Structures are given as structure tokens and as C-alpha cells.
XYZ file of C-alpha atoms in Angstrom:
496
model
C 96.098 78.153 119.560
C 99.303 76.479 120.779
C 102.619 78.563 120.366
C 104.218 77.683 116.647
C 107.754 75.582 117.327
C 111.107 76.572 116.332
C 113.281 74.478 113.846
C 116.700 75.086 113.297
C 116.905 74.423 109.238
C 120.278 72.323 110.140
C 117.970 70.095 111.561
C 115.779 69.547 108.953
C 117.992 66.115 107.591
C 115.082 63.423 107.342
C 112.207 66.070 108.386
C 108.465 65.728 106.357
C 108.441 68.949 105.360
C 105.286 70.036 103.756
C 104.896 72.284 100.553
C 102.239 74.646 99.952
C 101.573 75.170 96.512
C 102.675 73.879 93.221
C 103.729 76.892 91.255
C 106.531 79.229 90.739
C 108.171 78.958 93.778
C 107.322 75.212 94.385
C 109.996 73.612 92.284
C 113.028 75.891 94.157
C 111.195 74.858 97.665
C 111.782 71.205 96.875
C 115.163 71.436 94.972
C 116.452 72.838 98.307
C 114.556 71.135 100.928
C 116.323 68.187 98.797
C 119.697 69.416 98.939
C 119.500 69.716 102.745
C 118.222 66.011 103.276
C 114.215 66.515 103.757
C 111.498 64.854 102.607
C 109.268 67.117 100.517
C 105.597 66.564 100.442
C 104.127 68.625 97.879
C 100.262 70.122 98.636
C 98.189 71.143 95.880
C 94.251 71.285 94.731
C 95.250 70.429 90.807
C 97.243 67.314 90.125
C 98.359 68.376 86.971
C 100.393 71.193 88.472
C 102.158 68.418 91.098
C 103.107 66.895 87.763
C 104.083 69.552 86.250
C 106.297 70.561 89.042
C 107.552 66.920 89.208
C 108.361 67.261 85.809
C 110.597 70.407 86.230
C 112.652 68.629 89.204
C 116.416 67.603 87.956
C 117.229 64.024 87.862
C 117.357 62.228 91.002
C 115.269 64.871 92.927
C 111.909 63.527 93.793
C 108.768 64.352 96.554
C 105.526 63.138 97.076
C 102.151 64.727 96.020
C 99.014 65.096 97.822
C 95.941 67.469 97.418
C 94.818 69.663 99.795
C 92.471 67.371 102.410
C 95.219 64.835 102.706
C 97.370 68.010 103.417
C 95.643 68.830 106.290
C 95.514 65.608 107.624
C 99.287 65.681 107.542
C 99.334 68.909 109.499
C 97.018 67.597 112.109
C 97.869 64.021 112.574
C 100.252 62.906 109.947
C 100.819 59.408 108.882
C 102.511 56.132 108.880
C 105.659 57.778 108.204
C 105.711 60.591 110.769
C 104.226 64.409 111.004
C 104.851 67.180 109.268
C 107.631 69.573 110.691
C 107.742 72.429 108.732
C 105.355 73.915 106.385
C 106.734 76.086 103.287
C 103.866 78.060 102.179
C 104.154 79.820 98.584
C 103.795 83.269 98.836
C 100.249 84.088 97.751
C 98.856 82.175 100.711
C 96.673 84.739 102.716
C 97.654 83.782 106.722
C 94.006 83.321 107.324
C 93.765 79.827 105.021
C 92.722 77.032 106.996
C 95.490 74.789 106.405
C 97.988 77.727 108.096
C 95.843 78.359 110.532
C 95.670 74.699 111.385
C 99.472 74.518 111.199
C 100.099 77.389 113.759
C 97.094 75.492 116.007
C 99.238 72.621 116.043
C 102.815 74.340 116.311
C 103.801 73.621 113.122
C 106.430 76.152 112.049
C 105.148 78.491 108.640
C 108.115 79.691 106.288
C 108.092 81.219 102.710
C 110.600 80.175 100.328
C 113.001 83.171 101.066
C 112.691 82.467 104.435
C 113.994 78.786 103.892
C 116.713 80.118 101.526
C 117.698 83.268 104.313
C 118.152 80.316 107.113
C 120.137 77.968 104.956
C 122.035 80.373 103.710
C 122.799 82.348 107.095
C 124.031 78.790 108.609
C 126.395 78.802 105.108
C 124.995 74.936 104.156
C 125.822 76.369 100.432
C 129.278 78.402 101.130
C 129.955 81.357 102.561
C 126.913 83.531 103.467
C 125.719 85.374 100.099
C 125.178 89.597 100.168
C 121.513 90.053 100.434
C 120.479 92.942 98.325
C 116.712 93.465 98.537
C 114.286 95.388 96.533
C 110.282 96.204 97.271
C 108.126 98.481 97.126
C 104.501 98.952 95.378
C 105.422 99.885 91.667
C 109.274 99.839 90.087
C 110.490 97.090 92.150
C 111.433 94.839 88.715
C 112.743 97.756 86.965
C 114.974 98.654 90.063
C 116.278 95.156 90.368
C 117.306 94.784 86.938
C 119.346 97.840 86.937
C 120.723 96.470 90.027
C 121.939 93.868 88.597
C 123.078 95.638 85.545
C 125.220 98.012 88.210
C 126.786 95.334 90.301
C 127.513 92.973 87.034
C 129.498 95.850 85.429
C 131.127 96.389 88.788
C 132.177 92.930 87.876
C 130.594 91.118 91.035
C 129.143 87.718 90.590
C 125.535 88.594 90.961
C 122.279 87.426 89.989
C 118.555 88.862 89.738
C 116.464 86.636 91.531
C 112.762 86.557 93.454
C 109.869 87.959 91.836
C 111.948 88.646 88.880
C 112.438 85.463 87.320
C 114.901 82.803 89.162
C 113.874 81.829 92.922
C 115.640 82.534 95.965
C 116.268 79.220 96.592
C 118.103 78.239 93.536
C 120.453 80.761 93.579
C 121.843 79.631 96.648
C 122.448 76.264 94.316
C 123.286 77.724 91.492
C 126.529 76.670 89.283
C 128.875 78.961 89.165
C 128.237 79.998 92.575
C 126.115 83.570 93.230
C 127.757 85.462 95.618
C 125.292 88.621 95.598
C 121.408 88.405 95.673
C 119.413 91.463 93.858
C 115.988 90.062 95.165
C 112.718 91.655 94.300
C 110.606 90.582 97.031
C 106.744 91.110 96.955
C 104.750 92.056 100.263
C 103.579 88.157 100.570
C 107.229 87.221 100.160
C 108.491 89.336 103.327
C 105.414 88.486 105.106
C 106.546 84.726 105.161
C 110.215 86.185 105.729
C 110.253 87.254 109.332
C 113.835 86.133 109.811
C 115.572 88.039 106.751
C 117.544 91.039 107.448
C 118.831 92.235 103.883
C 122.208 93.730 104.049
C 120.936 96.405 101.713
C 116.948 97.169 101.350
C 114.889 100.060 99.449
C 111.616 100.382 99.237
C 110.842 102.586 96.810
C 107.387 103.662 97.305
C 104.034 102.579 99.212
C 100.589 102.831 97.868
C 97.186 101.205 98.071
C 98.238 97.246 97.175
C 97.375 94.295 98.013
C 94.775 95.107 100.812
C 92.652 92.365 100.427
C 95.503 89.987 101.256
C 97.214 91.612 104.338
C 93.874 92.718 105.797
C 95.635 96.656 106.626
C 97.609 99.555 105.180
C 99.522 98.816 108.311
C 100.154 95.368 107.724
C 100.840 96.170 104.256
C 103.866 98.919 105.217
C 105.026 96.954 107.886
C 105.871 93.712 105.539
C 107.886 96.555 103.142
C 109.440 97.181 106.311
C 111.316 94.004 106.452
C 113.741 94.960 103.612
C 114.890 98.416 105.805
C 116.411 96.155 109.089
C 119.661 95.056 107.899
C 123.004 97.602 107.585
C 122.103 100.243 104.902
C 118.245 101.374 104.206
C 117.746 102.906 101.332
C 113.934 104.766 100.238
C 112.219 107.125 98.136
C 112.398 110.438 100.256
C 109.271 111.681 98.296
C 107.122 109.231 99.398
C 105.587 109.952 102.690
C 105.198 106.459 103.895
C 108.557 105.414 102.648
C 110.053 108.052 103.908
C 108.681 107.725 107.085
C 109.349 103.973 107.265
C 112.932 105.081 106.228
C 112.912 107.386 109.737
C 112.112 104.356 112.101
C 114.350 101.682 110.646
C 116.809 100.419 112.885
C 119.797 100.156 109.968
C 123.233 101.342 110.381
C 123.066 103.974 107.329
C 119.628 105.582 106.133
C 119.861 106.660 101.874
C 117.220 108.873 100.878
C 116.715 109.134 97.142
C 114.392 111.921 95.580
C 113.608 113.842 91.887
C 115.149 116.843 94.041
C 118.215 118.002 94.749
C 119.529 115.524 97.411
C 120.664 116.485 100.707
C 123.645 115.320 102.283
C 123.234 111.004 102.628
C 121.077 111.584 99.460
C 120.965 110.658 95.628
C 118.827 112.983 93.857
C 118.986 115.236 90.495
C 120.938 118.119 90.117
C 120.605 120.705 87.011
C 119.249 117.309 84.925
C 122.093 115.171 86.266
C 121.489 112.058 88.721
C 124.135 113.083 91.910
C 125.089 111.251 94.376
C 125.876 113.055 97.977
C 127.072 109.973 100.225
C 130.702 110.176 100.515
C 132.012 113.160 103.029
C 135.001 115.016 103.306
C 136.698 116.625 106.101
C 138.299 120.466 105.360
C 139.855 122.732 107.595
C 136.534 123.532 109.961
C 133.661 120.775 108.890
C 132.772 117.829 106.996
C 130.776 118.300 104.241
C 129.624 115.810 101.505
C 130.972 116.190 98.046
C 128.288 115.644 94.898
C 129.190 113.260 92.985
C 127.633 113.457 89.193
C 126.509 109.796 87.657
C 124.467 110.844 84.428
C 121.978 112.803 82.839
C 118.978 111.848 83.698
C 117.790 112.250 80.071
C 120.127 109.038 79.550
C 118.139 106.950 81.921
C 115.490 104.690 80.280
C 112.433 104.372 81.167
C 112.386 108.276 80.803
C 110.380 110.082 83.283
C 109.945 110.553 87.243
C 109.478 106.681 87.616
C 112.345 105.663 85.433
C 114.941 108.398 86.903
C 113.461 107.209 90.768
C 114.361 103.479 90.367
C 117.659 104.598 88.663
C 118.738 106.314 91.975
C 117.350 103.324 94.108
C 119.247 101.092 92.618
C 122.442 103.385 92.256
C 122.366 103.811 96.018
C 121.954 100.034 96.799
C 124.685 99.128 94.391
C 127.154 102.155 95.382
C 126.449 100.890 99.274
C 128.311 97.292 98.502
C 131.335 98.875 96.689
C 130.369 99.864 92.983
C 131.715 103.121 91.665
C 130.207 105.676 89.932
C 131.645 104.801 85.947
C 129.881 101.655 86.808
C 126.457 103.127 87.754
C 126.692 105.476 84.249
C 127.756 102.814 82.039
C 124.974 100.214 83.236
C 122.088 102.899 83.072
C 123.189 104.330 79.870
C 123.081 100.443 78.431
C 120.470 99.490 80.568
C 116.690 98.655 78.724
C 113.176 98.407 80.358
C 111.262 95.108 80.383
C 108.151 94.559 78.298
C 104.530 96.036 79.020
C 106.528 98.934 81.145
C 104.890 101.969 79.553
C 106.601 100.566 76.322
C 105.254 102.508 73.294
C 103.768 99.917 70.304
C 102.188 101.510 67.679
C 101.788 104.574 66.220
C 98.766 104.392 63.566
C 97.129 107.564 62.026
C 98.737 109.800 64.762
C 97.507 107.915 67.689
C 99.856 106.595 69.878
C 99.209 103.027 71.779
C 101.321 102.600 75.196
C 101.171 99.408 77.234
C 101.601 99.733 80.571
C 99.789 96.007 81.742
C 102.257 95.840 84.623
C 100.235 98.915 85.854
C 98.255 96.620 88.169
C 97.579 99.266 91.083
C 96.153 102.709 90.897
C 99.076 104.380 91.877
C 101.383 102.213 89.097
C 98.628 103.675 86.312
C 99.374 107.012 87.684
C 102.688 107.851 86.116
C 101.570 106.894 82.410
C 98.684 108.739 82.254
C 100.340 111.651 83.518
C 103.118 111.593 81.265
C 101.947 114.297 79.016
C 99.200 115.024 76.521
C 95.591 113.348 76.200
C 94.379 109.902 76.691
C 92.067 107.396 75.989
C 92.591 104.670 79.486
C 91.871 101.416 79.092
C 91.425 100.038 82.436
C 89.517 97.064 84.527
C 91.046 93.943 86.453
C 91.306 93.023 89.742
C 91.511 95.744 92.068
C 92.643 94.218 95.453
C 90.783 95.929 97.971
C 92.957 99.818 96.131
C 90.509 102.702 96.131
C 90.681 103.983 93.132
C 88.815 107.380 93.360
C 91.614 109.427 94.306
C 93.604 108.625 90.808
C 90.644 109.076 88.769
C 90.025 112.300 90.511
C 93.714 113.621 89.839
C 93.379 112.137 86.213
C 90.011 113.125 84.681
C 91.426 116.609 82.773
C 93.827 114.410 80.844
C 90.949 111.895 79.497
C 89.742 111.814 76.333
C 87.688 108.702 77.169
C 88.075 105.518 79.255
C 87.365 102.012 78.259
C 86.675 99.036 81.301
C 87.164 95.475 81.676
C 87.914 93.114 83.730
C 85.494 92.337 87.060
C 86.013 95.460 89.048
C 85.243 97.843 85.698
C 82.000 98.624 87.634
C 83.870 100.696 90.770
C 86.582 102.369 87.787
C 83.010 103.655 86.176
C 81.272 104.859 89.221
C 84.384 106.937 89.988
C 84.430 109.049 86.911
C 80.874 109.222 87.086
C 81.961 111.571 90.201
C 84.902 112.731 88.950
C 84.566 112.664 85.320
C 81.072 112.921 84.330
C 81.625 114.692 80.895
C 84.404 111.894 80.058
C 82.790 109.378 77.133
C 83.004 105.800 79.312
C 82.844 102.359 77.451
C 81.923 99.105 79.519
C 82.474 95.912 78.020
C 81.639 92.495 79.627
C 83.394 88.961 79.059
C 81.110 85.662 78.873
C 81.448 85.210 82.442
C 83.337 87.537 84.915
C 84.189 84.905 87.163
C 85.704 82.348 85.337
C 86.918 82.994 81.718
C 85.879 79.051 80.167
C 86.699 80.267 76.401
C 89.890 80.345 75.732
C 90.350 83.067 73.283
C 87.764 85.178 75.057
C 90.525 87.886 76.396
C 92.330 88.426 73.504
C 88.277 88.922 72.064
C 87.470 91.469 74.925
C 90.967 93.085 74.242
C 90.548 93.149 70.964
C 87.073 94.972 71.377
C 88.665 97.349 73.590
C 91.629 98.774 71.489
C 88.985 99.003 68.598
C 86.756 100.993 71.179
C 89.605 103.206 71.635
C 90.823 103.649 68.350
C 87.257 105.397 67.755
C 87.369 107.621 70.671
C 91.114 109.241 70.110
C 91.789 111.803 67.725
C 95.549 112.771 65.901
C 98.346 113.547 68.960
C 96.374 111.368 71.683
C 97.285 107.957 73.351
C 95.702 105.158 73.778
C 96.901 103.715 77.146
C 96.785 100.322 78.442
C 96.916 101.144 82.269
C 94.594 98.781 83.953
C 95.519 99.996 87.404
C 94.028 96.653 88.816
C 96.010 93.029 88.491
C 94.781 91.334 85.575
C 94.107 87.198 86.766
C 90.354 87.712 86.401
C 91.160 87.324 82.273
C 94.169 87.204 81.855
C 96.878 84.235 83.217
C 99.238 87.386 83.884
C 99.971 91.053 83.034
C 102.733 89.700 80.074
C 99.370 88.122 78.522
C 97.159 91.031 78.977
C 100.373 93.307 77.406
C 100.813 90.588 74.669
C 96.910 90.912 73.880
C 96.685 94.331 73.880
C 99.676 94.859 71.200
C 98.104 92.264 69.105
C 94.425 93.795 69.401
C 96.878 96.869 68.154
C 97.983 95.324 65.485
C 94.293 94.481 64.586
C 93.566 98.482 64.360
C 96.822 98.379 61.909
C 94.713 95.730 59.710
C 97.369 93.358 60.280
């Protein structure tokens, strides 16, 4: 395999730049690869997405479609009008796909889409470079980086959430008025494709079983988190052992450990119920020691619990590192709500409580909500990525009062309470076809089925709990739908 090229992305005026994948963060790779003068060829196995994605293009903005076999022809020969010199893969694409192999076999550069917006932006072909502040980790990253951006936006800086929260990198770098502060939620496929970026603030809030499947490794999982800790100030969860440790070897400036405990000095943690800050020092008469600064009960922080209070203090000590105070951390948590299908309670009918938590798609996400206190019938089953799921069930079988599977990988959920939680009722229900869902309402069906299933097995004071602990695009398009099915299967029970 020959060496992959450089390309300097000021050099990229008149360049046939290839772009993998139509989808979310298509659009933003062409809008930019626009602005700087390329030539966008768009790669893509469904023509109706290239249309799609043609569709959502402004006015004057255009690129050329092809599917996947002309693609590669591109890559290895190109065409009439020239090779390809860059490829700008969407995220999800595993390093091991053909079509990136065959572009690093013929020294064709790979980026992601952040990595494309990290360049331009470093070289300042938008303005002035923007503040980078980034935000991973395996469960809490959106939560964290919309109280970011609650923090900074009180602290009246011009700032906007961006990533795998909603808006892509790369339009926030064109964005009218102009963004001067990034809060970017960045998945592990994101940083993978991001070698270059070096946030000037990162966290990484926890690591856990994730994603496996695609990065081959725990190691290789970590080890992309790791990108977000390399710029000035790394911030991460102190009671996470891999986080922590990952914290330990990162070569930033400042290290910010945040923790449920008491924090020690270059800490945020919680003090007598309050969320304290210990980062700024002062010198008396024989030391320096670090004065605790109080930010707010942690009782006013929402979500409420562990996981709730954990991403508060993550994102207190990435906004408090780029010059927000602490009225303007209290004042954005107190005001600050979770997003939908976050442990969000829906329904309570004949003393049964129904939770969804569909953006639990990992074991160790699932964990928090069925730990939160007081029996539960689980409703699990999805996709489980190559996570072992033993471990939770083990930890969680006293707080069952019966489980109900889905979704293709039900069957490895069920043979680990058969070892774990033999005596725990277990309900199994199948879709049409577990590889492809070809009827459209069949998920809301299988949902609906489910809640009913559960609805039988709780009693007065339980919870039925949508945790799936597995991602959910065997059934569902995403875990909004599989939230937005379960709380109308709910309403169902209601006899609405």
C-alpha cells in the first residue's frame, strides 16, 4: 500500500474532491468544499439520497452524483476530467471498506467532515480561527453539549452547538452571524477521521463497551476519545477508570478532573449537595491553596441523578476554562432542560410508571436508569455493537421485575439473564423479519406489543423502562423513533 499524500486544504481551489456518503453530514461536506473552490463529487449506493442531498444544497451550490462502482473507479483511475484528490468520508465508514482502503492504496488522502472544517478553519479561510470546544465520551455527550452551550450563551459568547448534536461542523464555520465558539459533540467515528484536530478544550466524560464492531478494539475505541484531551485544557470524569486514566497521559496544558465526590484541588465535584468548583488558587502567607467555589445544588440540576449532576460538572469545567463565571454556570443549569427519550418520564397509568430512555443504546447508557431506584420491568433488544452485555445484566437482575426483548440481538440479552437472572419472567418477541423491517408500521406493532407485555408484568410503584442498551437501526430509523413509538405504544395501555 503506497503512503497516503498530504493536501494542504488551501490548495484544494479546482480539486475533485470525492464525498462519501449522502447523509447527515454530506450536505455541510459539499457546502464547504464549495465555498473553498472544489469540485464535489458526491458517492452514494441510493440515488434518491444524492437527490435528496442535492435538494438541501442553497442556490447556486451544485456537485455531481455517482454510486458507489463509479466511485471507485474515480479513486483508482479517475476520468476525463482528472482524479480524485481528496476523499471526505462520512463518519460511519468503518476504515476497512473497500473504497478507503483503495483510496489509501492509491495515496489518496481520507478526511471526515470535522477534519475538513478543523483545516479550513485553522488556515482562517472563514475569519479568525473559531474556539474549539469538544465533547465525547460513551453516554452524556448530547446532554453535556447542550448545557455547554447553555453556559457559554449566558456568558454572552457567540456560540453554537454543533456535530452530533444537530448542525454540522462545517456549517458553522459558514454560518451568518458568524460563530465564534464551537461546543462540538463528536462521536468516536468522527475523531477517528479527525487526526489533525486539537480542541482547545476536550472532556470525555466516560468510556464503556461502544462501538466495537466498528473500531475493531477497546484500544482503538479509547484512543479515538483520546483525540478531544490534546489541545490546552483536558477535562474527564475522574470516576471513570479509563477516562481517568486517559486524562493522566494527555499531553494538555491543564488536566480538570470532575467527580460525584468531593473534588480535589484542579477538580469540580459535589460538596454537602452543592456542585463546587476547586480550580482557581490563592496564595496566603506560607502556600497556595485552591479556594471552593459553590455553583448550585445539585438537586437543581436536571436530569436529576449521578448522570445528570456528572455532565453538569463536565460542561461547567469546559465552559469556566474559556472565561465563564460561576452566576453564569448556576443560572444556565438551573434553566437548563434535558432532550427527549433521556430517561424522560411519560406516563403514569394505574401506579406504573413508563420511562424512556431510547437514547440508552449501550449497556453501560441503560445502566443509570435502571438503577435509579425501585423495581423494573426492562424493555430491551437492538443492535448491540460488538458490547458484552453480561456484566450489566449481572449488576441489574435484583432490581427486575421482568424483561421484555426485541430487536436482533434480544437472543444474547436472554441468554444473559438466563445466567444471571434465571427466576426473572423473560418475554421474546420477534418482528416479520430481523434483518430488514419491509412493513412499515411493523415497529411501532412490535413496540406496541412490548409496552402491552409490560404493562402485564408490573405491579403498583414499578417502572416500566425503555432502556434498550443496544442502538436501535435494526427497527427503528433512530432512537427519537424508537422513543416516539414507545410513548405512543404507552398511550395505547392509557386506551388512548
Amino acid at each position: 500500500m503506497t503512503a497516503v499524500a498530504e493536501i494542504d486544504v488551501r490548495a484544494l481551489t479546482g480539486a475533485r474532491v470525492l464525498v462519501l456518503g449522502a447523509g447527515v453530514s454530506g450536505p455541510g461536506a459539499v457546502r464547504i468544499l464549495d465555498a473553498l473552490g472544489a469540485e464535489p463529487v458526491v458517492a452514494d449506493s441510493r440515488p434518491e439520497a444524492i437527490d435528496r442531498l442535492r435538494a438541501a444544497l442553497p442556490d447556486g451550490v451544485t456537485c455531481a452524483g455517482v454510486d458507489l462502482d463509479r466511485a471507485a473507479g474515480l479513486i483508482a483511475a479517475g476520468d476525463g476530467r482528472g482524479p480524485v484528490e481528496l476523499v471526505v468520508t462520512s463518519p460511519g465508514w468503518r476504515p476497512d471498506s473497500p473504497l478507503l482502503v483503495a483510496a489509501a492504496g492509491s495515496g489518496v488522502p481520507v478526511w471526515g467532515d470535522v477534519e475538513l472544517a478543523w483545516r479550513a478553519d485553522a488556515a482562517e479561510l472563514f475569519g479568525p480561527r473559531r474556539t474549539w470546544l469538544a465533547v465525547t465520551g460513551t453516554n452524556g455527550k448530547t446532554t453535556t453539549t447542550a448545557m455547554l452551550e447553555a453556559i457559554c450563551l449566558e456568558a454572552g459568547m457567540a456560540v453554537r452547538a454543533c456535530g452530533n448534536i444537530g448542525l454540522p461542523v462545517t456549517d458553522v464555520l459558514l454560518a451568518e452571524p458568524r460563530v465564534d465558539v464551537l461546543a462540538a459533540e463528536l462521536s468516536s467515528f468522527q475523531l477517528h477521521w479527525a487526526p489533525s484536530c486539537r480542541p482547545d478544550v476536550g472532556v470525555v466524560l466516560n468510556v464503556a463497551e461502544d462501538h466495537l464492531d466498528w473500531h475493531g478494539s477497546m484500544e482503538a475505541y479509547a484512543a479515538a476519545k483520546a483525540q478531544v484531551l490534546t489541545g490546552r485544557v483536558a477535562v474527564a470524569g475522574a470516576d471513570d477508570e479509563i477516562a481517568a486514566r486517559l486524562l493522566a497521559d494527555a499531553p494538555a496544558d491543564t488536566h480538570i478532573g470532575v467527580r460525584l465526590g468531593a473534588p480535589a484541588p484542579g477538580e469540580l465535584g459535589v460538596t454537602d449537595g452543592t456542585l463546587t468548583a476547586c480550580l482557581g488558587t490563592h496564595r496566603g502567607d506560607d502556600d497556595e491553596t485552591v479556594d471552593p467555589v459553590p455553583l448550585l445544588p445539585a438537586a437543581d440540576v436536571s436530569p436529576a441523578g449521578p448522570a445528570g449532576v456528572l455532565d453538569a460538572l463536565a460542561a461547567s469545567a469546559v465552559a469556566l476554562s474559556v472565561g465563564a463565571r460561576p452566576e453564569h454556570v448556576a443560572a444556565a443549569l438551573r434553566a437548563f432542560e434535558v432532550g427527549a427519550h433521556r430517561a424522560a418520564p411519560v406516563e403514569t397509568i394505574d401506579g406504573v410508571h413508563y420511562v424512556d430512555d431510547s437514547k440508552a443504546t449501550n449497556p453501560h447508557a441503560a445502566r443509570t436508569s435502571l438503577l435509579a431506584g425501585g423495581r423494573r420491568v426492562w424493555i430491551a433488544g437492538g443492535l448491540l455493537k460488538g458490547a458484552d452485555v453480561d456484566p450489566l445484566v449481572a449488576e441489574v437482575a435484583p432490581v427486575l421485575r421482568g424483561v421484555v426483548l426485541i430487536g436482533r440481538d434480544r437472543g444474547r440479552i436472554a441468554e444473559a439473564l438466563a445466567r444471571h437472572a434465571p427466576d426473572v419472567p423473560v418475554v421474546q418477541l420477534e418482528s416479520g423479519d430481523d434483518d430488514v423491517v419491509a412493513v412499515p408500521d411493523e415497529p411501532q406493532q412490535t413496540m406496541d406489543r412490548a409496552v402491552a407485555e409490560a404493562a402485564r408484568m408490573a405491579t403498583g410503584g414499578d417502572t416500566v423502562l425503555l432502556a434498550p442498551a443496544a442502538a436501535s437501526m435494526d427497527m427503528f430509523t433512530d432512537y427519537g423513533h424508537r422513543g416516539r413509538s414507545f410513548v405512543l405504544a404507552v398511550g395505547r395501555v392509557a386506551g388512548r
